[in-house]
Short mmCIF file of C-alpha atoms and ligand atoms in Angstrom, two decimals:
data_model
loop_
_atom_site.label_atom_id
_atom_site.label_comp_id
_atom_site.label_asym_id
_atom_site.label_seq_id
_atom_site.Cartn_x
_atom_site.Cartn_y
_atom_site.Cartn_z
CA MET A 1 103.55 103.94 93.48
CA SER A 2 101.59 102.30 90.75
CA LEU A 3 98.09 103.40 90.30
CA LEU A 4 95.68 101.44 88.25
CA VAL A 5 92.21 102.77 87.22
CA VAL A 6 89.43 101.18 85.10
CA GLY A 7 86.27 102.97 84.16
CA SER A 8 84.45 105.03 81.62
CA LEU A 9 85.92 107.26 78.97
CA ALA A 10 83.21 109.52 77.65
CA LEU A 11 81.96 112.06 75.41
CA ASP A 12 79.68 114.11 77.65
CA SER A 13 77.02 116.86 76.87
CA VAL A 14 76.30 119.02 79.80
CA GLU A 15 73.56 121.78 80.24
CA THR A 16 73.74 123.98 83.22
CA PRO A 17 71.23 126.82 83.88
CA THR A 18 73.50 129.37 82.03
CA GLN A 19 75.76 127.44 79.63
CA SER A 20 76.12 124.15 77.83
CA ARG A 21 78.71 122.09 75.97
CA ASP A 22 78.31 119.25 73.66
CA ASN A 23 80.61 116.03 73.23
CA VAL A 24 83.34 117.14 75.62
CA LEU A 25 85.91 115.07 77.06
CA GLY A 26 84.52 113.30 80.16
CA GLY A 27 84.10 109.69 81.78
CA SER A 28 84.78 108.54 85.41
CA ALA A 29 88.21 107.11 84.42
CA VAL A 30 89.33 110.33 82.59
CA PHE A 31 88.52 112.74 85.33
CA PHE A 32 90.18 110.31 88.01
CA SER A 33 93.32 109.81 85.77
CA TYR A 34 93.86 113.43 85.20
CA ALA A 35 93.21 114.45 88.85
CA ALA A 36 95.65 111.55 90.08
CA SER A 37 98.23 112.50 87.64
CA TYR A 38 99.22 115.58 89.86
CA PHE A 39 100.43 112.97 92.54
CA THR A 40 101.68 109.88 90.66
CA GLY A 41 101.67 108.06 87.36
CA VAL A 42 98.48 106.39 86.42
CA ARG A 43 97.71 103.23 84.45
CA LEU A 44 94.49 103.41 82.63
CA VAL A 45 92.10 100.60 81.51
CA GLY A 46 89.08 101.54 79.37
CA VAL A 47 87.29 101.22 75.84
CA VAL A 48 86.63 103.71 73.27
CA GLY A 49 85.01 103.75 69.75
CA GLU A 50 86.01 104.99 66.36
CA ASP A 51 84.81 108.43 67.22
CA TRP A 52 87.17 109.10 70.09
CA PRO A 53 89.46 112.02 69.05
CA GLN A 54 93.20 111.19 69.24
CA GLU A 55 93.77 114.40 71.01
CA HIS A 56 92.09 113.11 74.08
CA THR A 57 94.45 110.25 74.42
CA ASP A 58 97.39 112.64 73.66
CA LEU A 59 96.13 114.72 76.53
CA LEU A 60 96.31 112.08 78.98
CA GLY A 61 99.49 110.93 77.62
CA GLN A 62 101.02 114.30 78.31
CA ARG A 63 100.16 113.92 81.78
CA ARG A 64 101.55 110.71 83.59
CA VAL A 65 98.80 108.66 82.36
CA ASP A 66 99.71 105.48 80.52
CA THR A 67 97.18 104.65 78.05
CA GLN A 68 98.31 101.12 76.88
CA GLY A 69 95.31 99.54 78.43
CA LEU A 70 92.97 101.43 76.09
CA GLN A 71 90.86 99.27 73.70
CA PHE A 72 89.68 100.76 70.49
CA VAL A 73 86.63 99.02 68.98
CA GLU A 74 86.47 99.54 65.23
CA GLY A 75 83.06 100.54 64.03
CA GLY A 76 81.93 101.17 67.53
CA LYS A 77 81.01 104.25 69.31
CA THR A 78 82.35 105.71 72.56
CA PHE A 79 80.19 105.96 75.79
CA ARG A 80 78.19 109.06 75.62
CA TRP A 81 76.35 110.66 78.87
CA ARG A 82 74.02 113.85 78.69
CA GLY A 83 73.18 115.72 82.03
CA LYS A 84 71.36 118.70 82.93
CA TYR A 85 72.04 120.64 86.29
CA GLN A 86 69.29 122.18 88.26
CA PRO A 87 69.63 125.63 89.39
CA ASN A 88 71.17 124.68 92.73
CA MET A 89 74.03 123.17 90.65
CA ASN A 90 74.08 120.22 92.80
CA ASP A 91 71.28 118.16 91.61
CA ARG A 92 71.18 116.89 88.09
CA ASP A 93 69.20 114.76 85.80
CA THR A 94 70.70 112.37 83.41
CA LEU A 95 69.02 112.98 79.92
CA GLU A 96 70.71 110.42 77.89
CA VAL A 97 73.08 107.46 78.45
CA HIS A 98 74.44 105.55 75.50
CA LEU A 99 76.71 102.82 76.82
CA ASN A 100 77.85 102.01 73.17
CA VAL A 101 81.22 100.07 73.42
CA PHE A 102 81.09 100.26 77.38
CA ALA A 103 77.98 97.82 77.26
CA ASP A 104 80.29 95.08 76.07
CA PHE A 105 83.50 95.98 77.71
CA ASP A 106 85.72 93.09 78.55
CA PRO A 107 88.55 94.59 80.26
CA SER A 108 92.07 93.35 79.60
CA VAL A 109 94.74 94.48 82.13
CA PRO A 110 98.12 94.72 80.24
CA ASP A 111 100.90 92.35 81.70
CA GLY A 112 102.74 95.47 82.77
CA PHE A 113 99.78 96.67 84.79
CA GLN A 114 99.02 93.62 86.66
CA ASP A 115 101.51 94.29 89.42
CA SER A 116 99.64 97.54 90.37
CA GLN A 117 99.76 98.40 94.10
CA TYR A 118 96.85 100.68 94.17
CA VAL A 119 93.76 100.02 92.18
CA PHE A 120 90.61 102.15 91.75
CA LEU A 121 87.56 100.73 90.08
CA ALA A 122 85.89 103.83 88.70
CA ASN A 123 82.25 103.99 87.89
CA ALA A 124 81.53 100.93 85.79
CA ALA A 125 79.54 97.87 85.85
CA PRO A 126 80.28 95.80 89.11
CA GLY A 127 81.03 92.71 86.90
CA VAL A 128 83.66 94.80 85.01
CA GLN A 129 85.10 96.10 88.00
CA SER A 130 85.50 92.35 89.25
CA LYS A 131 87.11 91.18 85.98
CA VAL A 132 89.80 93.64 86.53
CA LEU A 133 90.17 92.50 90.13
CA ASP A 134 90.72 89.17 88.86
CA GLN A 135 93.64 90.26 86.80
CA VAL A 136 95.63 92.18 89.28
CA LYS A 137 98.25 90.06 91.28
CA ASP A 138 98.55 91.39 94.93
CA PRO A 139 97.27 94.87 95.25
CA GLN A 140 98.02 96.69 98.56
CA LEU A 141 94.77 98.71 98.41
CA VAL A 142 91.52 98.39 96.22
CA VAL A 143 88.91 101.00 96.17
CA ALA A 144 85.67 101.17 94.13
CA ASP A 145 83.04 103.52 93.17
CA THR A 146 79.59 103.08 92.12
CA MET A 147 76.31 104.76 91.39
CA ASP A 148 72.49 104.32 91.32
CA LEU A 149 72.49 102.56 88.06
CA TRP A 150 74.51 99.64 89.15
CA ILE A 151 73.00 99.43 92.61
CA ASN A 152 69.41 99.36 91.17
CA GLU A 153 70.26 96.87 88.23
CA THR A 154 73.32 94.89 89.34
CA ARG A 155 73.09 94.88 93.09
CA ASP A 156 74.08 91.12 93.42
CA ASP A 157 77.36 91.81 91.53
CA LEU A 158 77.87 94.78 93.58
CA VAL A 159 77.42 92.86 96.92
CA SER A 160 79.96 90.21 95.71
CA LEU A 161 82.48 93.04 94.65
CA LEU A 162 82.09 94.74 98.07
CA LYS A 163 83.57 91.64 99.64
CA ARG A 164 86.90 92.22 97.66
CA VAL A 165 87.61 95.92 98.03
CA ASP A 166 89.28 97.91 100.87
CA GLY A 167 87.15 100.85 100.32
CA LEU A 168 83.94 102.20 98.62
CA VAL A 169 83.34 105.72 97.53
CA LEU A 170 79.70 106.78 96.74
CA ASN A 171 77.56 109.84 97.12
CA ASP A 172 75.07 110.21 100.07
CA SER A 173 71.94 109.31 98.02
CA GLU A 174 73.52 106.09 96.69
CA ALA A 175 74.56 105.17 100.14
CA LYS A 176 71.07 105.47 101.31
CA LEU A 177 69.74 103.49 98.24
CA LEU A 178 72.39 100.72 98.84
CA THR A 179 71.68 100.18 102.36
CA GLY A 180 67.96 101.49 102.88
CA GLU A 181 69.31 103.76 105.68
CA GLU A 182 68.44 107.40 105.92
CA ASN A 183 71.08 108.33 108.24
CA LEU A 184 74.49 108.58 106.82
CA ILE A 185 76.41 107.40 109.69
CA ARG A 186 74.09 104.37 109.96
CA ALA A 187 74.35 103.84 106.13
CA ALA A 188 78.28 104.05 106.45
CA GLU A 189 78.20 101.48 109.10
CA GLN A 190 76.20 99.11 107.09
CA VAL A 191 78.49 99.48 104.06
CA VAL A 192 81.45 98.75 106.05
CA SER A 193 79.63 95.49 107.41
CA MET A 194 79.29 94.47 103.65
CA GLY A 195 83.14 94.20 103.29
CA PRO A 196 84.87 97.35 102.81
CA LYS A 197 87.33 98.56 105.61
CA PHE A 198 86.23 102.22 104.89
CA VAL A 199 83.67 104.08 102.95
CA VAL A 200 83.90 107.80 101.71
CA VAL A 201 80.46 109.19 101.39
CA LYS A 202 80.49 112.25 99.07
CA LYS A 203 77.97 114.91 99.85
CA GLY A 204 78.31 117.33 96.89
CA GLU A 205 78.67 121.01 97.93
CA HIS A 206 78.60 119.76 101.75
CA GLY A 207 81.74 117.90 101.46
CA ALA A 208 82.52 114.21 102.37
CA LEU A 209 82.53 111.84 105.22
CA LEU A 210 85.02 109.16 105.89
CA TYR A 211 83.96 106.20 107.99
CA SER A 212 86.06 103.36 109.31
CA GLU A 213 86.55 101.28 112.30
CA ASP A 214 88.88 104.02 113.41
CA GLY A 215 86.16 106.37 113.59
CA VAL A 216 84.43 109.24 111.50
CA CYS A 217 85.87 112.20 109.70
CA VAL A 218 83.67 114.82 108.24
CA LEU A 219 85.20 117.44 105.89
CA PRO A 220 83.33 120.35 104.38
CA ALA A 221 83.87 121.17 100.49
CA PHE A 222 86.35 123.74 99.66
CA PRO A 223 84.30 126.95 99.35
CA THR A 224 84.58 128.22 95.81
CA GLY A 225 82.18 130.81 94.22
CA ASP A 226 82.90 129.72 90.69
CA VAL A 227 80.99 126.60 90.07
CA VAL A 228 80.68 126.34 86.44
CA ASP A 229 80.10 122.53 85.78
CA PRO A 230 80.10 120.01 88.71
CA THR A 231 80.47 116.97 86.14
CA GLY A 232 83.42 114.92 87.34
CA ALA A 233 83.52 116.31 90.99
CA GLY A 234 83.40 112.76 92.35
CA ASP A 235 85.67 111.22 90.13
CA SER A 236 88.40 113.95 90.40
CA PHE A 237 87.76 113.82 94.27
CA ALA A 238 88.70 110.10 94.11
CA GLY A 239 91.58 110.91 91.70
CA GLY A 240 93.13 113.39 94.17
CA MET A 241 92.42 111.07 97.09
CA MET A 242 93.99 107.91 95.53
CA GLY A 243 96.85 109.93 93.85
CA TYR A 244 98.05 111.25 97.28
CA ILE A 245 97.58 107.77 98.85
CA ALA A 246 99.65 106.12 96.00
CA GLU A 247 102.23 108.85 96.22
CA CYS A 248 102.57 108.27 99.89
CA ASP A 249 102.39 104.46 99.50
CA GLN A 250 100.55 104.11 102.83
CA ALA A 251 96.81 104.22 103.78
CA ASP A 252 96.94 104.67 107.56
CA THR A 253 93.93 106.75 108.73
CA GLU A 254 96.02 109.98 108.89
CA THR A 255 97.05 109.63 105.33
CA LEU A 256 93.56 108.82 104.33
CA ARG A 257 92.38 111.98 105.98
CA LYS A 258 95.05 114.07 104.26
CA ALA A 259 94.01 112.28 101.03
CA LEU A 260 90.46 113.34 101.45
CA VAL A 261 91.60 116.94 101.58
CA TYR A 262 93.45 116.43 98.58
CA GLY A 263 90.53 115.10 96.88
CA THR A 264 88.40 117.88 98.09
CA VAL A 265 90.75 120.43 96.71
CA VAL A 266 91.13 118.84 93.29
CA ALA A 267 87.44 118.45 93.03
CA SER A 268 87.01 122.16 93.85
CA TYR A 269 89.29 123.18 90.93
CA ASN A 270 87.58 120.69 88.52
CA VAL A 271 83.96 122.23 89.05
CA GLU A 272 85.28 125.79 87.92
CA ASP A 273 84.90 124.93 84.27
CA PHE A 274 83.47 122.43 81.93
CA SER A 275 85.06 119.04 81.31
CA LEU A 276 88.87 119.06 82.29
CA GLU A 277 89.32 122.78 81.19
CA GLN A 278 90.17 124.06 84.61
CA MET A 279 92.43 120.96 85.69
CA LYS A 280 94.37 121.54 82.53
CA ARG A 281 95.35 125.20 83.66
CA ILE A 282 96.60 124.17 87.15
CA GLU A 283 99.63 122.32 88.40
CA ARG A 284 100.53 120.71 91.79
CA GLU A 285 101.58 123.97 93.37
CA GLN A 286 98.12 125.61 93.02
CA ILE A 287 96.71 122.35 94.60
CA ASP A 288 99.05 122.68 97.52
CA GLN A 289 98.29 126.23 98.02
CA ARG A 290 94.54 125.50 98.25
CA PHE A 291 95.33 122.55 100.56
CA SER A 292 97.19 125.02 102.85
CA GLU A 293 94.25 127.61 102.59
CA TYR A 294 91.73 124.76 103.36
CA CYS A 295 93.64 123.68 106.56
CA ASP A 296 93.91 127.34 107.65
CA MET A 297 90.10 127.58 107.09
CA LEU A 298 89.65 124.69 109.52
CA LYS A 299 91.64 126.14 112.43
CA ILE A 300 89.23 127.05 115.09
P1 AMP B 1 80.54 112.38 88.52
O1 AMP B 1 80.08 113.94 88.19
O2 AMP B 1 81.80 112.41 89.36
O3 AMP B 1 79.47 111.63 89.11
O4 AMP B 1 80.96 111.85 86.89
C1 AMP B 1 80.43 112.11 85.67
C2 AMP B 1 81.15 111.28 84.67
O5 AMP B 1 80.74 110.03 84.77
C3 AMP B 1 80.63 111.86 83.34
O6 AMP B 1 81.97 112.06 82.67
C4 AMP B 1 80.01 110.57 82.63
O7 AMP B 1 80.50 110.21 81.31
C5 AMP B 1 80.39 109.47 83.53
N1 AMP B 1 79.27 108.63 83.80
C6 AMP B 1 78.00 108.80 83.85
N2 AMP B 1 77.15 107.91 83.99
C7 AMP B 1 78.00 106.69 84.01
C8 AMP B 1 77.83 105.33 83.93
N3 AMP B 1 76.79 104.58 84.04
N4 AMP B 1 79.14 104.45 84.17
C9 AMP B 1 80.18 105.12 83.90
N5 AMP B 1 80.34 106.46 83.85
C10 AMP B 1 79.34 107.29 83.70
#
């Protein structure tokens, strides 16, 4: 089924304790699209500048990512992010953010995308996320992501957006920041009271938690010893999750739980190299294989 995503397309610079990369392909919508494309076709809406290499668009096009919703701003620069990971490879500092063309992004959803059944509002200003929703006709499931920047700077917009979405994906520190609750279950409860039917709290190397009125499901991360660059783990997690939901064309609790496992597995591949390098090397077959290893691991 049709899956629409809006979010950032970025040129990232990443420093880890042992290696670094400059100006590599990144962005919330990019990691999401590539991850979701193992499961379904993806409709991408975003903005880039003149410095955006054509090869990045080609790479997405070679997967099942429809890039007709990409806006090119003449004379503009693409969004840039620079981050540095702590030795634990879980905590990171944002050293630089240059919103560039992303700052004035006025999303326009192409006519052919407006009937999208599944919508993911990847990391972007909540005002931008809302404008996308205004242009989608009758979606079956809308899930949003957010981050500390938007919680701190555009809280009112975010609170309005939450009333319009079915699900919210955010990490543990963001859930605490949004709700003021230190206990994650309480924080999840509060998020659900703000509008969404379910919330997925990502806990980095400690996995993820799904909370809805049907109950709580807590899943560990897939144990990989090869963590090279965690950038995009959250977005590729969301891509695997939403891609599977769109492929099944249903979002009941059982499907959501399996979707969480697929998200976990795709994210575990993503962190094994910089940018999208490891995802580029794998196919659906490897994902299904790791899915079954993960399920075996949890048999008690
Ligand atoms: P993640 O590691 O899943 O949190 O995602 C990291 C990606 O998000 C990087 O590729 C960044 O380019 C992108 N990113 C960082 N800050 C923002 C922001 N404020 N808005 C949108 N995307 C961002």
